[in-house]
Amino acid sequence: MTSENAEYCARLRKNVDARLAAPPAAIPLGTMEDARHLRAQGDLLCTQGHVRAGIERLRRALVLLKHAPEPR
């Protein structure tokens, strides 16, 4: 169980930002764009007080960045 609060949102946002700043070359451009979009949505939702929804978007962005399929 995680604590769903603004501090956790901030930690997730920093993790996503770090992965977006130095992505592995194997991550496809479309996946990067999806992760950026989810990060922006998550940030907005967290700042508007919709912490649970914001955390969900930020986690999805991290999953995309961690498990992106390698391009062929």
Coordinates of N, CA, C and O in Angstrom, one line a residue:
M1 N 0.8 -1.2 0.0 CA 0.0 0.0 0.0 C 0.9 1.2 0.0 O 1.9 1.3 0.7
T2 N 0.5 2.2 -0.8 CA 1.3 3.4 -0.9 C 0.6 4.6 -0.3 O -0.7 4.6 -0.3
S3 N 1.3 5.6 0.2 CA 0.6 6.8 0.6 C 0.3 7.6 -0.6 O 1.2 8.0 -1.4
E4 N -0.9 7.9 -0.7 CA -1.4 8.7 -1.9 C -1.5 10.2 -1.4 O -2.5 10.7 -1.0
N5 N -0.3 10.9 -1.6 CA -0.3 12.3 -1.2 C 0.6 13.1 -2.2 O 1.2 12.5 -3.1
A6 N 0.6 14.4 -2.0 CA 1.4 15.3 -2.9 C 2.9 14.9 -2.9 O 3.5 15.1 -3.9
E7 N 3.4 14.5 -1.8 CA 4.8 14.2 -1.7 C 5.1 13.0 -2.6 O 6.2 13.0 -3.3
Y8 N 4.3 12.0 -2.6 CA 4.5 10.8 -3.4 C 4.4 11.2 -4.9 O 5.1 10.7 -5.7
C9 N 3.4 12.1 -5.2 CA 3.3 12.6 -6.6 C 4.7 13.2 -7.0 O 5.1 13.0 -8.1
A10 N 5.2 14.0 -6.2 CA 6.5 14.7 -6.5 C 7.6 13.7 -6.7 O 8.4 13.9 -7.6
R11 N 7.7 12.7 -5.9 CA 8.7 11.7 -6.1 C 8.5 10.9 -7.4 O 9.5 10.7 -8.1
L12 N 7.3 10.6 -7.7 CA 7.1 9.9 -9.0 C 7.4 10.8 -10.2 O 8.0 10.4 -11.2
R13 N 7.0 12.1 -10.1 CA 7.3 13.0 -11.1 C 8.8 13.2 -11.4 O 9.3 13.2 -12.5
K14 N 9.6 13.2 -10.3 CA 11.1 13.3 -10.4 C 11.6 12.0 -11.1 O 12.5 12.1 -11.9
N15 N 11.1 10.9 -10.7 CA 11.5 9.6 -11.4 C 11.2 9.6 -12.9 O 12.1 9.2 -13.7
V16 N 10.0 10.1 -13.2 CA 9.7 10.1 -14.7 C 10.6 11.1 -15.4 O 11.1 10.9 -16.4
D17 N 10.8 12.3 -14.7 CA 11.6 13.3 -15.4 C 13.0 12.9 -15.6 O 13.6 13.1 -16.6
A18 N 13.6 12.1 -14.6 CA 14.9 11.6 -14.7 C 15.0 10.6 -15.9 O 16.0 10.6 -16.7
R19 N 14.0 9.8 -16.1 CA 14.0 8.8 -17.2 C 13.8 9.5 -18.5 O 14.4 9.1 -19.5
L20 N 13.0 10.6 -18.5 CA 12.8 11.3 -19.8 C 14.0 12.1 -20.2 O 14.3 12.3 -21.3
A21 N 14.8 12.6 -19.2 CA 16.0 13.4 -19.5 C 17.1 12.6 -20.1 O 17.9 13.1 -20.9
A22 N 17.2 11.3 -19.7 CA 18.3 10.5 -20.2 C 17.8 9.1 -20.6 O 18.1 8.1 -20.0
P23 N 16.9 9.1 -21.7 CA 16.3 7.8 -22.1 C 17.3 6.9 -22.8 O 18.2 7.4 -23.5
P24 N 17.1 5.6 -22.6 CA 17.9 4.7 -23.5 C 17.6 4.9 -24.9 O 16.4 5.2 -25.3
A25 N 18.5 4.7 -25.8 CA 18.3 4.9 -27.2 C 17.2 3.9 -27.8 O 16.7 4.1 -28.8
A26 N 17.0 2.8 -27.0 CA 16.1 1.8 -27.5 C 14.6 2.1 -27.4 O 13.7 1.5 -27.9
I27 N 14.3 3.2 -26.7 CA 12.9 3.6 -26.5 C 12.3 4.3 -27.7 O 12.9 5.3 -28.1
P28 N 11.3 3.7 -28.3 CA 10.7 4.4 -29.5 C 10.2 5.7 -29.3 O 9.7 6.0 -28.1
L29 N 10.2 6.6 -30.3 CA 9.7 8.0 -30.1 C 8.3 8.0 -29.7 O 7.9 8.8 -28.8
G30 N 7.4 7.2 -30.2 CA 6.0 7.2 -29.8 C 5.8 6.9 -28.3 O 5.0 7.5 -27.7
T31 N 6.6 6.0 -27.8 CA 6.6 5.6 -26.4 C 7.0 6.8 -25.5 O 6.4 7.1 -24.5
M32 N 8.0 7.5 -26.0 CA 8.5 8.7 -25.3 C 7.4 9.8 -25.2 O 7.2 10.4 -24.2
E33 N 6.7 10.0 -26.4 CA 5.7 10.9 -26.4 C 4.5 10.6 -25.5 O 3.9 11.4 -24.8
D34 N 4.2 9.3 -25.5 CA 3.1 8.8 -24.6 C 3.5 9.0 -23.1 O 2.7 9.5 -22.3
A35 N 4.7 8.8 -22.8 CA 5.2 9.0 -21.4 C 5.2 10.4 -21.0 O 4.8 10.8 -19.9
R36 N 5.6 11.3 -22.0 CA 5.5 12.7 -21.7 C 4.1 13.2 -21.5 O 3.9 14.1 -20.6
H37 N 3.2 12.7 -22.3 CA 1.8 13.1 -22.2 C 1.2 12.6 -20.8 O 0.6 13.4 -20.1
L38 N 1.5 11.4 -20.4 CA 1.1 10.9 -19.1 C 1.7 11.7 -18.0 O 1.0 11.9 -17.0
R39 N 2.9 12.0 -18.1 CA 3.6 12.8 -17.1 C 2.9 14.2 -16.9 O 2.7 14.6 -15.8
A40 N 2.6 14.8 -18.0 CA 1.9 16.1 -18.0 C 0.6 16.0 -17.3 O 0.2 16.8 -16.5
Q41 N -0.2 15.0 -17.7 CA -1.5 14.8 -17.1 C -1.4 14.5 -15.7 O -2.2 15.0 -14.9
G42 N -0.5 13.6 -15.3 CA -0.3 13.3 -13.9 C 0.1 14.5 -13.0 O -0.4 14.7 -11.9
D43 N 1.0 15.3 -13.6 CA 1.4 16.5 -12.8 C 0.2 17.5 -12.6 O 0.0 18.0 -11.5
L44 N -0.6 17.7 -13.7 CA -1.7 18.5 -13.6 C -2.7 18.0 -12.6 O -3.2 18.8 -11.8
L45 N -3.0 16.7 -12.7 CA -4.0 16.1 -11.7 C -3.5 16.3 -10.3 O -4.3 16.6 -9.4
C46 N -2.2 16.0 -10.1 CA -1.7 16.1 -8.7 C -1.8 17.6 -8.2 O -2.2 17.8 -7.0
T47 N -1.5 18.5 -9.0 CA -1.5 19.9 -8.6 C -3.0 20.4 -8.4 O -3.2 21.3 -7.6
Q48 N -3.9 19.8 -9.1 CA -5.3 20.1 -8.9 C -6.0 19.4 -7.7 O -7.2 19.6 -7.5
G49 N -5.2 18.6 -7.0 CA -5.8 17.8 -5.9 C -6.3 16.5 -6.2 O -6.8 15.8 -5.3
H50 N -6.2 16.0 -7.4 CA -6.7 14.7 -7.8 C -5.5 13.7 -7.8 O -5.0 13.2 -8.8
V51 N -5.0 13.5 -6.5 CA -3.7 12.8 -6.3 C -3.8 11.4 -6.8 O -2.8 11.0 -7.5
R52 N -4.8 10.7 -6.5 CA -4.9 9.3 -6.9 C -4.8 9.1 -8.4 O -4.0 8.3 -9.0
A53 N -5.6 9.9 -9.2 CA -5.5 9.9 -10.6 C -4.2 10.3 -11.2 O -3.7 9.8 -12.1
G54 N -3.6 11.4 -10.5 CA -2.3 11.8 -10.9 C -1.2 10.8 -10.8 O -0.4 10.5 -11.6
I55 N -1.2 10.1 -9.6 CA -0.3 9.0 -9.4 C -0.5 7.9 -10.4 O 0.5 7.3 -10.9
E56 N -1.7 7.6 -10.7 CA -1.9 6.5 -11.7 C -1.3 6.9 -13.1 O -0.6 6.0 -13.7
R57 N -1.4 8.1 -13.5 CA -0.8 8.5 -14.8 C 0.7 8.5 -14.7 O 1.4 8.0 -15.6
L58 N 1.3 9.0 -13.6 CA 2.7 9.0 -13.4 C 3.3 7.6 -13.4 O 4.3 7.3 -14.0
R59 N 2.6 6.7 -12.7 CA 3.0 5.3 -12.7 C 3.0 4.7 -14.1 O 3.9 3.9 -14.5
R60 N 2.0 5.0 -14.9 CA 1.9 4.4 -16.2 C 3.0 4.9 -17.1 O 3.6 4.2 -17.9
A61 N 3.4 6.2 -16.9 CA 4.5 6.8 -17.6 C 5.8 6.0 -17.3 O 6.6 5.7 -18.2
L62 N 6.0 5.7 -16.0 CA 7.2 5.0 -15.6 C 7.2 3.6 -16.2 O 8.3 3.1 -16.6
V63 N 6.1 2.9 -16.2 CA 6.0 1.6 -16.7 C 6.4 1.6 -18.2 O 7.1 0.8 -18.7
L64 N 5.8 2.6 -18.9 CA 6.2 2.7 -20.3 C 7.7 2.9 -20.6 O 8.2 2.2 -21.4
L65 N 8.3 3.7 -19.8 CA 9.7 4.0 -19.9 C 10.6 2.8 -19.5 O 11.6 2.6 -20.1
K66 N 10.1 2.0 -18.5 CA 10.9 0.9 -18.0 C 10.8 -0.3 -18.9 O 11.7 -1.1 -19.0
H67 N 9.6 -0.5 -19.5 CA 9.3 -1.7 -20.3 C 9.0 -1.5 -21.7 O 8.2 -2.2 -22.3
A68 N 9.6 -0.5 -22.3 CA 9.3 -0.2 -23.7 C 9.9 -1.3 -24.6 O 11.1 -1.7 -24.3
P69 N 9.2 -1.7 -25.6 CA 9.8 -2.7 -26.5 C 10.9 -2.1 -27.3 O 10.8 -0.9 -27.7
E70 N 11.9 -2.9 -27.6 CA 13.0 -2.4 -28.4 C 12.5 -2.3 -29.9 O 11.8 -3.2 -30.4
P71 N 13.0 -1.2 -30.6 CA 12.6 -1.1 -32.0 C 13.3 -2.2 -32.8 O 14.3 -2.7 -32.5
R72 N 12.6 -2.5 -33.9 CA 13.2 -3.6 -34.8 C 13.9 -3.0 -36.0 O 13.7 -2.0 -36.5

